[in-house]
Amino acid sequence: EVQLVESGGGLVQPGGSLRLSCVVSGFTFSNYAMSWVRQAPGKGLEWFSHISGSGGTTHYTDSVRGRFTISRDNSKNTLYLRMNILRAEDTAVYFCAKSSDYSNDVFDHCGQGTLVTVSS
Amino acid sequence: EIVLTQSPATLSLSPGERATLSCRASQSVSSNLAWYQQKPGQAPRLLIYDVSNRATGIPARFSGSGSGTDFTLTISSLEPEDFVVYYCQQRSSWPLTFGGGTKVEIK
């Protein structure tokens, strides 16, 4: 059974930093690209970061580029997100998402999400 | 950035009725369009990928169609559990983008 479990969310002050983790099981982690998707309270879904299976290729949306860093440790079956210079608008539930077997960059499994709240 | 516009924002229907949800792209995404369902407090669930292919375990009442810039998700006969929010997503170019969502509510 495929499982993705995020952790590391919490309350942080504006300008602060946080690192999220996503531990996966039930599939060969290194074979799949992964993404982070977030959802602000009461709002829609927003993709913002992608990493290839090897970790050699990353993509970001403009709003997080230069502040957030996606990485992975395939030996630990873990995806990471380092978030710096956090802003109030980064407040959201953060989901890690697995690229599907069907086609890249379509997500067939997501974790339950971890809430990040940026507030003073 | 490709903008996906979903309509209507809210669709009010009764169980057993047919639901037709629209997703329009600001430029062609070819066949690189997926649909997700999201229940309150849960992660999104993949329904349809590449316009018209159902993901594993998705009931046949869900179908997708379209090409280029105009896409449709159809639910042939609404079940009580279908009254939730639906999102389209394109993977044609970076950044990946989602539509704003359509909420299907009970009339």
PDB file of C-alpha atoms in Angstrom:
ATOM      1  CA  GLU A   1       0.000   0.000   0.000  1.00  0.00           C
ATOM      2  CA  VAL A   2       1.317   3.399  -1.013  1.00  0.00           C
ATOM      3  CA  GLN A   3       1.679   5.787   1.923  1.00  0.00           C
ATOM      4  CA  LEU A   4       2.973   9.344   2.173  1.00  0.00           C
ATOM      5  CA  VAL A   5       3.261  10.965   5.590  1.00  0.00           C
ATOM      6  CA  GLU A   6       4.150  14.632   5.935  1.00  0.00           C
ATOM      7  CA  SER A   7       5.524  16.233   9.069  1.00  0.00           C
ATOM      8  CA  GLY A   8       7.207  19.426  10.196  1.00  0.00           C
ATOM      9  CA  GLY A   9       4.380  21.905   9.937  1.00  0.00           C
ATOM     10  CA  GLY A  10       3.557  24.388  12.648  1.00  0.00           C
ATOM     11  CA  LEU A  11       3.404  28.033  13.606  1.00  0.00           C
ATOM     12  CA  VAL A  12       6.268  30.249  12.444  1.00  0.00           C
ATOM     13  CA  GLN A  13       6.801  33.992  12.436  1.00  0.00           C
ATOM     14  CA  PRO A  14       7.031  35.977   9.212  1.00  0.00           C
ATOM     15  CA  GLY A  15      10.587  35.822   7.908  1.00  0.00           C
ATOM     16  CA  GLY A  16      11.172  32.519   9.640  1.00  0.00           C
ATOM     17  CA  SER A  17      12.109  29.103   8.319  1.00  0.00           C
ATOM     18  CA  LEU A  18      10.695  25.606   8.441  1.00  0.00           C
ATOM     19  CA  ARG A  19      11.550  22.212   6.983  1.00  0.00           C
ATOM     20  CA  LEU A  20       8.872  19.765   5.961  1.00  0.00           C
ATOM     21  CA  SER A  21       9.440  16.057   5.457  1.00  0.00           C
ATOM     22  CA  CYS A  22       7.425  13.432   3.607  1.00  0.00           C
ATOM     23  CA  VAL A  23       8.239   9.807   4.348  1.00  0.00           C
ATOM     24  CA  VAL A  24       6.925   7.384   1.765  1.00  0.00           C
ATOM     25  CA  SER A  25       6.412   3.628   1.568  1.00  0.00           C
ATOM     26  CA  GLY A  26       4.795   1.077  -0.686  1.00  0.00           C
ATOM     27  CA  PHE A  27       6.635   1.976  -3.901  1.00  0.00           C
ATOM     28  CA  THR A  28      10.172   2.397  -5.245  1.00  0.00           C
ATOM     29  CA  PHE A  29      10.700   6.012  -4.289  1.00  0.00           C
ATOM     30  CA  SER A  30      13.632   6.697  -6.604  1.00  0.00           C
ATOM     31  CA  ASN A  31      11.563   5.753  -9.659  1.00  0.00           C
ATOM     32  CA  TYR A  32       9.098   8.600  -9.230  1.00  0.00           C
ATOM     33  CA  ALA A  33       9.138  12.342  -9.477  1.00  0.00           C
ATOM     34  CA  MET A  34       7.550  14.066  -6.508  1.00  0.00           C
ATOM     35  CA  SER A  35       5.883  17.402  -5.959  1.00  0.00           C
ATOM     36  CA  TRP A  36       4.659  19.671  -3.214  1.00  0.00           C
ATOM     37  CA  VAL A  37       1.156  21.084  -3.503  1.00  0.00           C
ATOM     38  CA  ARG A  38      -0.416  23.483  -1.037  1.00  0.00           C
ATOM     39  CA  GLN A  39      -3.857  24.742  -0.166  1.00  0.00           C
ATOM     40  CA  ALA A  40      -4.472  27.990   1.673  1.00  0.00           C
ATOM     41  CA  PRO A  41      -7.419  27.951   4.096  1.00  0.00           C
ATOM     42  CA  GLY A  42     -10.664  27.870   2.133  1.00  0.00           C
ATOM     43  CA  LYS A  43      -8.835  28.148  -1.195  1.00  0.00           C
ATOM     44  CA  GLY A  44      -7.928  25.915  -4.105  1.00  0.00           C
ATOM     45  CA  LEU A  45      -4.931  23.729  -4.825  1.00  0.00           C
ATOM     46  CA  GLU A  46      -1.592  25.227  -5.835  1.00  0.00           C
ATOM     47  CA  TRP A  47       1.334  23.229  -7.216  1.00  0.00           C
ATOM     48  CA  PHE A  48       4.618  24.915  -6.382  1.00  0.00           C
ATOM     49  CA  SER A  49       7.561  22.507  -6.521  1.00  0.00           C
ATOM     50  CA  HIS A  50       8.726  19.353  -8.338  1.00  0.00           C
ATOM     51  CA  ILE A  51      11.764  17.121  -8.158  1.00  0.00           C
ATOM     52  CA  SER A  52      12.754  14.300 -10.489  1.00  0.00           C
ATOM     53  CA  GLY A  53      13.325  10.776  -9.253  1.00  0.00           C
ATOM     54  CA  SER A  54      17.094  11.204  -9.181  1.00  0.00           C
ATOM     55  CA  GLY A  55      16.836  14.645  -7.642  1.00  0.00           C
ATOM     56  CA  GLY A  56      18.749  16.171 -10.524  1.00  0.00           C
ATOM     57  CA  THR A  57      15.905  18.303 -11.872  1.00  0.00           C
ATOM     58  CA  THR A  58      13.717  20.705  -9.929  1.00  0.00           C
ATOM     59  CA  HIS A  59      10.986  23.170 -10.825  1.00  0.00           C
ATOM     60  CA  TYR A  60       9.337  25.917  -8.805  1.00  0.00           C
ATOM     61  CA  THR A  61       6.557  28.371  -9.209  1.00  0.00           C
ATOM     62  CA  ASP A  62       7.597  32.018  -9.197  1.00  0.00           C
ATOM     63  CA  SER A  63       6.092  32.784  -5.795  1.00  0.00           C
ATOM     64  CA  VAL A  64       8.455  30.397  -3.962  1.00  0.00           C
ATOM     65  CA  ARG A  65      11.533  30.318  -6.199  1.00  0.00           C
ATOM     66  CA  GLY A  66      14.578  31.479  -4.253  1.00  0.00           C
ATOM     67  CA  ARG A  67      12.856  30.977  -0.890  1.00  0.00           C
ATOM     68  CA  PHE A  68      11.910  27.283  -0.961  1.00  0.00           C
ATOM     69  CA  THR A  69      14.145  24.308  -1.776  1.00  0.00           C
ATOM     70  CA  ILE A  70      12.902  20.852  -2.610  1.00  0.00           C
ATOM     71  CA  SER A  71      15.192  17.868  -2.094  1.00  0.00           C
ATOM     72  CA  ARG A  72      15.045  14.142  -1.544  1.00  0.00           C
ATOM     73  CA  ASP A  73      17.011  11.335   0.067  1.00  0.00           C
ATOM     74  CA  ASN A  74      16.243   8.182  -1.869  1.00  0.00           C
ATOM     75  CA  SER A  75      18.090   6.045   0.676  1.00  0.00           C
ATOM     76  CA  LYS A  76      15.651   7.237   3.332  1.00  0.00           C
ATOM     77  CA  ASN A  77      12.514   7.292   1.150  1.00  0.00           C
ATOM     78  CA  THR A  78      12.050  10.883   2.183  1.00  0.00           C
ATOM     79  CA  LEU A  79      11.113  14.079   0.385  1.00  0.00           C
ATOM     80  CA  TYR A  80      11.972  17.447   1.928  1.00  0.00           C
ATOM     81  CA  LEU A  81      10.943  21.061   1.598  1.00  0.00           C
ATOM     82  CA  ARG A  82      13.083  23.779   3.110  1.00  0.00           C
ATOM     83  CA  MET A  83      11.107  26.996   3.423  1.00  0.00           C
ATOM     84  CA  ASN A  84      12.867  30.281   4.154  1.00  0.00           C
ATOM     85  CA  ILE A  85      11.686  33.888   4.422  1.00  0.00           C
ATOM     86  CA  LEU A  86       8.158  32.736   5.116  1.00  0.00           C
ATOM     87  CA  ARG A  87       5.282  35.106   4.472  1.00  0.00           C
ATOM     88  CA  ALA A  88       1.713  35.231   5.701  1.00  0.00           C
ATOM     89  CA  GLU A  89       0.569  34.126   2.246  1.00  0.00           C
ATOM     90  CA  ASP A  90       2.500  30.867   2.663  1.00  0.00           C
ATOM     91  CA  THR A  91      -0.029  29.791   5.292  1.00  0.00           C
ATOM     92  CA  ALA A  92      -1.547  26.588   3.945  1.00  0.00           C
ATOM     93  CA  VAL A  93      -1.849  22.851   4.237  1.00  0.00           C
ATOM     94  CA  TYR A  94       1.148  21.349   2.451  1.00  0.00           C
ATOM     95  CA  PHE A  95       0.737  18.043   0.621  1.00  0.00           C
ATOM     96  CA  CYS A  96       3.473  15.896  -0.857  1.00  0.00           C
ATOM     97  CA  ALA A  97       2.355  14.232  -4.067  1.00  0.00           C
ATOM     98  CA  LYS A  98       3.634  11.257  -6.032  1.00  0.00           C
ATOM     99  CA  SER A  99       3.735  11.312  -9.816  1.00  0.00           C
ATOM    100  CA  SER A 100       1.568   8.596 -11.220  1.00  0.00           C
ATOM    101  CA  ASP A 101       2.389   5.449 -13.118  1.00  0.00           C
ATOM    102  CA  TYR A 102       0.217   6.743 -15.926  1.00  0.00           C
ATOM    103  CA  SER A 103       1.953   9.982 -16.725  1.00  0.00           C
ATOM    104  CA  ASN A 104       4.452  12.290 -15.165  1.00  0.00           C
ATOM    105  CA  ASP A 105       3.221  15.256 -13.158  1.00  0.00           C
ATOM    106  CA  VAL A 106      -0.207  13.812 -12.556  1.00  0.00           C
ATOM    107  CA  PHE A 107      -0.545  12.863  -8.917  1.00  0.00           C
ATOM    108  CA  ASP A 108      -1.981   9.493  -8.010  1.00  0.00           C
ATOM    109  CA  HIS A 109      -1.237   9.663  -4.285  1.00  0.00           C
ATOM    110  CA  CYS A 110      -0.930  12.494  -1.794  1.00  0.00           C
ATOM    111  CA  GLY A 111      -0.218  12.591   1.909  1.00  0.00           C
ATOM    112  CA  GLN A 112      -2.721  13.795   4.464  1.00  0.00           C
ATOM    113  CA  GLY A 113      -1.044  17.203   4.591  1.00  0.00           C
ATOM    114  CA  THR A 114       0.717  19.258   7.234  1.00  0.00           C
ATOM    115  CA  LEU A 115      -0.440  22.733   8.240  1.00  0.00           C
ATOM    116  CA  VAL A 116       1.969  25.645   8.104  1.00  0.00           C
ATOM    117  CA  THR A 117       0.818  28.859   9.738  1.00  0.00           C
ATOM    118  CA  VAL A 118       2.867  32.018   9.267  1.00  0.00           C
ATOM    119  CA  SER A 119       1.857  34.610  11.809  1.00  0.00           C
ATOM    120  CA  SER A 120       3.316  36.861  14.456  1.00  0.00           C
TER     121      SER A 120
ATOM    122  CA  GLU B   1       1.805  30.430 -17.047  1.00  0.00           C
ATOM    123  CA  ILE B   2      -1.258  28.536 -18.268  1.00  0.00           C
ATOM    124  CA  VAL B   3      -4.374  29.676 -16.469  1.00  0.00           C
ATOM    125  CA  LEU B   4      -7.184  27.155 -16.032  1.00  0.00           C
ATOM    126  CA  THR B   5     -10.666  28.579 -15.543  1.00  0.00           C
ATOM    127  CA  GLN B   6     -13.301  26.257 -14.141  1.00  0.00           C
ATOM    128  CA  SER B   7     -17.017  26.862 -14.464  1.00  0.00           C
ATOM    129  CA  PRO B   8     -19.364  27.078 -12.839  1.00  0.00           C
ATOM    130  CA  ALA B   9     -17.854  27.804  -9.453  1.00  0.00           C
ATOM    131  CA  THR B  10     -20.796  26.032  -7.838  1.00  0.00           C
ATOM    132  CA  LEU B  11     -23.143  23.503  -9.409  1.00  0.00           C
ATOM    133  CA  SER B  12     -26.415  22.734  -7.622  1.00  0.00           C
ATOM    134  CA  LEU B  13     -27.912  19.389  -8.579  1.00  0.00           C
ATOM    135  CA  SER B  14     -29.869  16.495  -7.115  1.00  0.00           C
ATOM    136  CA  PRO B  15     -28.688  12.908  -6.626  1.00  0.00           C
ATOM    137  CA  GLY B  16     -29.163  10.935  -9.814  1.00  0.00           C
ATOM    138  CA  GLU B  17     -28.723  13.967 -12.064  1.00  0.00           C
ATOM    139  CA  ARG B  18     -25.956  14.455 -14.597  1.00  0.00           C
ATOM    140  CA  ALA B  19     -23.160  16.884 -13.756  1.00  0.00           C
ATOM    141  CA  THR B  20     -21.129  18.690 -16.408  1.00  0.00           C
ATOM    142  CA  LEU B  21     -18.052  20.584 -15.226  1.00  0.00           C
ATOM    143  CA  SER B  22     -15.973  22.776 -17.510  1.00  0.00           C
ATOM    144  CA  CYS B  23     -12.272  23.637 -17.549  1.00  0.00           C
ATOM    145  CA  ARG B  24     -10.887  26.147 -20.025  1.00  0.00           C
ATOM    146  CA  ALA B  25      -7.157  26.731 -20.562  1.00  0.00           C
ATOM    147  CA  SER B  26      -5.615  30.074 -21.523  1.00  0.00           C
ATOM    148  CA  GLN B  27      -3.604  28.245 -24.214  1.00  0.00           C
ATOM    149  CA  SER B  28      -3.546  24.747 -25.598  1.00  0.00           C
ATOM    150  CA  VAL B  29      -2.534  21.998 -23.180  1.00  0.00           C
ATOM    151  CA  SER B  30      -2.973  19.301 -25.836  1.00  0.00           C
ATOM    152  CA  SER B  31      -4.196  16.214 -23.961  1.00  0.00           C
ATOM    153  CA  ASN B  32      -2.279  16.977 -20.755  1.00  0.00           C
ATOM    154  CA  LEU B  33      -5.279  17.592 -18.547  1.00  0.00           C
ATOM    155  CA  ALA B  34      -6.288  15.776 -15.363  1.00  0.00           C
ATOM    156  CA  TRP B  35      -9.209  15.970 -12.943  1.00  0.00           C
ATOM    157  CA  TYR B  36      -9.194  15.515  -9.187  1.00  0.00           C
ATOM    158  CA  GLN B  37     -11.856  15.194  -6.532  1.00  0.00           C
ATOM    159  CA  GLN B  38     -11.346  16.615  -3.058  1.00  0.00           C
ATOM    160  CA  LYS B  39     -13.497  15.872  -0.049  1.00  0.00           C
ATOM    161  CA  PRO B  40     -13.415  18.190   2.984  1.00  0.00           C
ATOM    162  CA  GLY B  41     -10.306  17.718   5.088  1.00  0.00           C
ATOM    163  CA  GLN B  42      -8.795  15.229   2.649  1.00  0.00           C
ATOM    164  CA  ALA B  43      -6.083  15.193   0.029  1.00  0.00           C
ATOM    165  CA  PRO B  44      -7.081  15.410  -3.630  1.00  0.00           C
ATOM    166  CA  ARG B  45      -7.870  12.144  -5.384  1.00  0.00           C
ATOM    167  CA  LEU B  46      -6.988  11.573  -9.028  1.00  0.00           C
ATOM    168  CA  LEU B  47     -10.058  10.809 -11.153  1.00  0.00           C
ATOM    169  CA  ILE B  48      -9.024  11.308 -14.777  1.00  0.00           C
ATOM    170  CA  TYR B  49      -5.653  11.740 -16.505  1.00  0.00           C
ATOM    171  CA  ASP B  50      -4.796  12.720 -20.058  1.00  0.00           C
ATOM    172  CA  VAL B  51      -8.319  14.063 -20.663  1.00  0.00           C
ATOM    173  CA  SER B  52     -10.297  10.850 -20.655  1.00  0.00           C
ATOM    174  CA  ASN B  53      -8.502   8.017 -18.860  1.00  0.00           C
ATOM    175  CA  ARG B  54      -9.953   6.941 -15.546  1.00  0.00           C
ATOM    176  CA  ALA B  55      -7.490   6.292 -12.741  1.00  0.00           C
ATOM    177  CA  THR B  56      -7.492   2.950 -10.975  1.00  0.00           C
ATOM    178  CA  GLY B  57     -10.651   2.316  -8.981  1.00  0.00           C
ATOM    179  CA  ILE B  58     -12.596   5.285 -10.335  1.00  0.00           C
ATOM    180  CA  PRO B  59     -16.228   4.436 -11.121  1.00  0.00           C
ATOM    181  CA  ALA B  60     -17.422   4.470 -14.711  1.00  0.00           C
ATOM    182  CA  ARG B  61     -19.890   7.276 -13.983  1.00  0.00           C
ATOM    183  CA  PHE B  62     -16.908   9.669 -14.184  1.00  0.00           C
ATOM    184  CA  SER B  63     -15.762  10.548 -17.696  1.00  0.00           C
ATOM    185  CA  GLY B  64     -13.644  13.235 -19.302  1.00  0.00           C
ATOM    186  CA  SER B  65     -13.532  14.766 -22.742  1.00  0.00           C
ATOM    187  CA  GLY B  66     -12.104  17.669 -24.691  1.00  0.00           C
ATOM    188  CA  SER B  67      -8.900  18.779 -26.331  1.00  0.00           C
ATOM    189  CA  GLY B  68      -6.709  21.832 -26.727  1.00  0.00           C
ATOM    190  CA  THR B  69      -8.267  24.447 -24.481  1.00  0.00           C
ATOM    191  CA  ASP B  70     -11.745  23.167 -23.585  1.00  0.00           C
ATOM    192  CA  PHE B  71     -12.361  20.191 -21.342  1.00  0.00           C
ATOM    193  CA  THR B  72     -15.300  18.610 -19.572  1.00  0.00           C
ATOM    194  CA  LEU B  73     -15.719  16.295 -16.618  1.00  0.00           C
ATOM    195  CA  THR B  74     -19.049  14.496 -16.654  1.00  0.00           C
ATOM    196  CA  ILE B  75     -20.598  12.593 -13.769  1.00  0.00           C
ATOM    197  CA  SER B  76     -23.398  10.607 -15.373  1.00  0.00           C
ATOM    198  CA  SER B  77     -25.547  10.066 -12.294  1.00  0.00           C
ATOM    199  CA  LEU B  78     -24.617  11.783  -9.058  1.00  0.00           C
ATOM    200  CA  GLU B  79     -24.167   9.658  -5.972  1.00  0.00           C
ATOM    201  CA  PRO B  80     -24.348  11.246  -2.483  1.00  0.00           C
ATOM    202  CA  GLU B  81     -20.549  11.025  -2.097  1.00  0.00           C
ATOM    203  CA  ASP B  82     -19.994  13.015  -5.297  1.00  0.00           C
ATOM    204  CA  PHE B  83     -21.139  16.306  -3.767  1.00  0.00           C
ATOM    205  CA  VAL B  84     -17.668  17.718  -3.163  1.00  0.00           C
ATOM    206  CA  VAL B  85     -15.090  19.872  -5.004  1.00  0.00           C
ATOM    207  CA  TYR B  86     -13.415  19.085  -8.329  1.00  0.00           C
ATOM    208  CA  TYR B  87     -10.208  20.521  -9.802  1.00  0.00           C
ATOM    209  CA  CYS B  88      -8.609  20.319 -13.220  1.00  0.00           C
ATOM    210  CA  GLN B  89      -4.815  20.390 -13.615  1.00  0.00           C
ATOM    211  CA  GLN B  90      -2.531  20.801 -16.612  1.00  0.00           C
ATOM    212  CA  ARG B  91       0.909  19.255 -17.034  1.00  0.00           C
ATOM    213  CA  SER B  92       1.616  20.685 -20.467  1.00  0.00           C
ATOM    214  CA  SER B  93       4.123  23.270 -19.281  1.00  0.00           C
ATOM    215  CA  TRP B  94       5.784  24.590 -16.144  1.00  0.00           C
ATOM    216  CA  PRO B  95       4.512  25.735 -13.787  1.00  0.00           C
ATOM    217  CA  LEU B  96       1.911  23.054 -13.363  1.00  0.00           C
ATOM    218  CA  THR B  97      -1.399  24.741 -12.630  1.00  0.00           C
ATOM    219  CA  PHE B  98      -4.768  23.864 -11.172  1.00  0.00           C
ATOM    220  CA  GLY B  99      -8.114  25.416 -11.910  1.00  0.00           C
ATOM    221  CA  GLY B 100      -9.957  27.247  -9.180  1.00  0.00           C
ATOM    222  CA  GLY B 101     -12.350  24.378  -8.563  1.00  0.00           C
ATOM    223  CA  THR B 102     -16.033  23.585  -8.969  1.00  0.00           C
ATOM    224  CA  LYS B 103     -18.105  22.705  -5.942  1.00  0.00           C
ATOM    225  CA  VAL B 104     -20.961  20.311  -6.623  1.00  0.00           C
ATOM    226  CA  GLU B 105     -23.634  20.839  -4.009  1.00  0.00           C
ATOM    227  CA  ILE B 106     -26.972  19.225  -3.273  1.00  0.00           C
ATOM    228  CA  LYS B 107     -29.902  21.206  -4.615  1.00  0.00           C
TER     229      LYS B 107
END
